[in-house]
Tab-separated table of C-alpha atoms in Angstrom:
chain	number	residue	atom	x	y	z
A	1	UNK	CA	-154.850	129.539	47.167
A	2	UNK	CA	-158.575	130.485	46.054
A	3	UNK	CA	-161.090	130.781	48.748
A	4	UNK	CA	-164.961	130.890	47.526
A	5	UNK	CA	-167.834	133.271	49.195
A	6	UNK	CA	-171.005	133.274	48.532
A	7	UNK	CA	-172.359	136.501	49.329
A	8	UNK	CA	-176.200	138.350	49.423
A	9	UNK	CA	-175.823	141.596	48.019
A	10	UNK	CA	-177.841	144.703	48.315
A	11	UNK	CA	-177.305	147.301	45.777
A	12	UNK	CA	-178.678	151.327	46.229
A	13	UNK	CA	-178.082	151.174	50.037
A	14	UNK	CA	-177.510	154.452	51.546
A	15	UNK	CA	-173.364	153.461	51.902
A	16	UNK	CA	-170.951	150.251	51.569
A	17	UNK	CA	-170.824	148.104	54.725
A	18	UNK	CA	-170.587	144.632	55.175
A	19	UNK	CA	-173.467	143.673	57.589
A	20	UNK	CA	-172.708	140.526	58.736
A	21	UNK	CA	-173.685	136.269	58.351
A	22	UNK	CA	-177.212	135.740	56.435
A	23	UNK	CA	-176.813	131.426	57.031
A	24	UNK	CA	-173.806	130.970	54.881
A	25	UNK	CA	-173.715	133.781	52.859
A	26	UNK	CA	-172.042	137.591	53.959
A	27	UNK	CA	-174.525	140.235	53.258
A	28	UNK	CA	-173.194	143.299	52.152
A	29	UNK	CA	-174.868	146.595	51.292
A	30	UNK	CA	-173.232	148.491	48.272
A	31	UNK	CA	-174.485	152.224	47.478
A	32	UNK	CA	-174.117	151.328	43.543
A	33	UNK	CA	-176.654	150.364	41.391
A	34	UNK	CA	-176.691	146.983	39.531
A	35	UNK	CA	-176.492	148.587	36.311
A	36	UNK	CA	-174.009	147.807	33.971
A	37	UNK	CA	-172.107	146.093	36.623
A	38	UNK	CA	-171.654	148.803	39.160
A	39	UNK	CA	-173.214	146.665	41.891
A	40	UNK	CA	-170.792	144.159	40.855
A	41	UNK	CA	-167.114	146.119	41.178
A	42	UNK	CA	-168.454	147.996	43.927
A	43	UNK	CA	-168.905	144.881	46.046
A	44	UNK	CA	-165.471	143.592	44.910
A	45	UNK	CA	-163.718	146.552	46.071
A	46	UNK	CA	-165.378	146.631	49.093
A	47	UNK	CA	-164.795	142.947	49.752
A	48	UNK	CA	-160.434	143.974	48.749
A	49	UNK	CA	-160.425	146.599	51.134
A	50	UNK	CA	-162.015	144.462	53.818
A	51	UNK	CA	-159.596	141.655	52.889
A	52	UNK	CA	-156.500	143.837	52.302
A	53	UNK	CA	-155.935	142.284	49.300
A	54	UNK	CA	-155.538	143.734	45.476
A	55	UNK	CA	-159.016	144.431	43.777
A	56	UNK	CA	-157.838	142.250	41.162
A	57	UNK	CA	-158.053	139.256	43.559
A	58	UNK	CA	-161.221	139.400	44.081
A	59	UNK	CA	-164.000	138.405	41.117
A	60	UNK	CA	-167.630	137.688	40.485
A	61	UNK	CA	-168.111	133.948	39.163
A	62	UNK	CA	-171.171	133.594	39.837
A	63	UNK	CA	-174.541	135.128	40.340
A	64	UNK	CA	-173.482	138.442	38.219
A	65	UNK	CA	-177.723	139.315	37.866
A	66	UNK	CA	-178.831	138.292	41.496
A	67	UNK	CA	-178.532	139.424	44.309
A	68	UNK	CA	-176.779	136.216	45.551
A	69	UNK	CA	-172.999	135.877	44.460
A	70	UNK	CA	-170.379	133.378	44.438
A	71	UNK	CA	-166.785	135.607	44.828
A	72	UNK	CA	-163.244	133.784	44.119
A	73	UNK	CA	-160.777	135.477	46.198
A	74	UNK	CA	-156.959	134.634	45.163
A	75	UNK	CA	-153.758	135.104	47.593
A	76	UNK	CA	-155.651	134.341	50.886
A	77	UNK	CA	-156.035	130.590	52.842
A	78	UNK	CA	-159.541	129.861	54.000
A	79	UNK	CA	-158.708	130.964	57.576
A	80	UNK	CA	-157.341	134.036	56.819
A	81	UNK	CA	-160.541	134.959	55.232
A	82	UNK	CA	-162.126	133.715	58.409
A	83	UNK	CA	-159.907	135.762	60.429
A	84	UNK	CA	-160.388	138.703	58.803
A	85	UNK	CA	-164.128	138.464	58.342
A	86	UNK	CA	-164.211	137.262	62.222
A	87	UNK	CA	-165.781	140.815	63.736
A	88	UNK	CA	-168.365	140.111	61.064
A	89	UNK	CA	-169.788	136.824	63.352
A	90	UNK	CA	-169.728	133.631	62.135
A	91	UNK	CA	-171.691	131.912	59.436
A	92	UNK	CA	-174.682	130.309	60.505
């Protein structure tokens, strides 16, 4: 099972919090800065810990430089994603 988010990211915010839908994609503020990665892992262990899922399920594959990122989760269906993300809204 591999489920694919795309996902607007905002590194150097003041903490980690998902905020919600931006049209299709989840926007999520990360406190890291995207240096050498950092913006990167911290989003994937925020997006884990959301997900209850191991870190290593969840990776980067695209967008690693922008702020707009494809993420592969592993172990999950599409609608437990959806149920999980579902206090989050819908997306647009």
């Amino acid at each position: 099972m591999v489920v694919k988010l795309s996902i607007k990211v905002v590194p150097g915010s003041s903490q980690n919090r998902i905020i919600g839908w931006l049209g299709n994609a989840l926007k999520i503020h990360v406190s890291a800065q995207p240096e050498q990665g950092r913006a990167n892992a911290a989003l994937e262990k925020i997006i884990a810990s959301t997900l209850v899922i191991p870190a290593k399920n969840v990776k980067v594959i695209a967008g690693k430089t922008s702020p707009w990122k494809i993420v592969e989760l592993t172990g999950l269906t599409k609608a437990e994603v959806n149920k999980k993300l579902a206090k989050y809204g819908l997306p647009k």
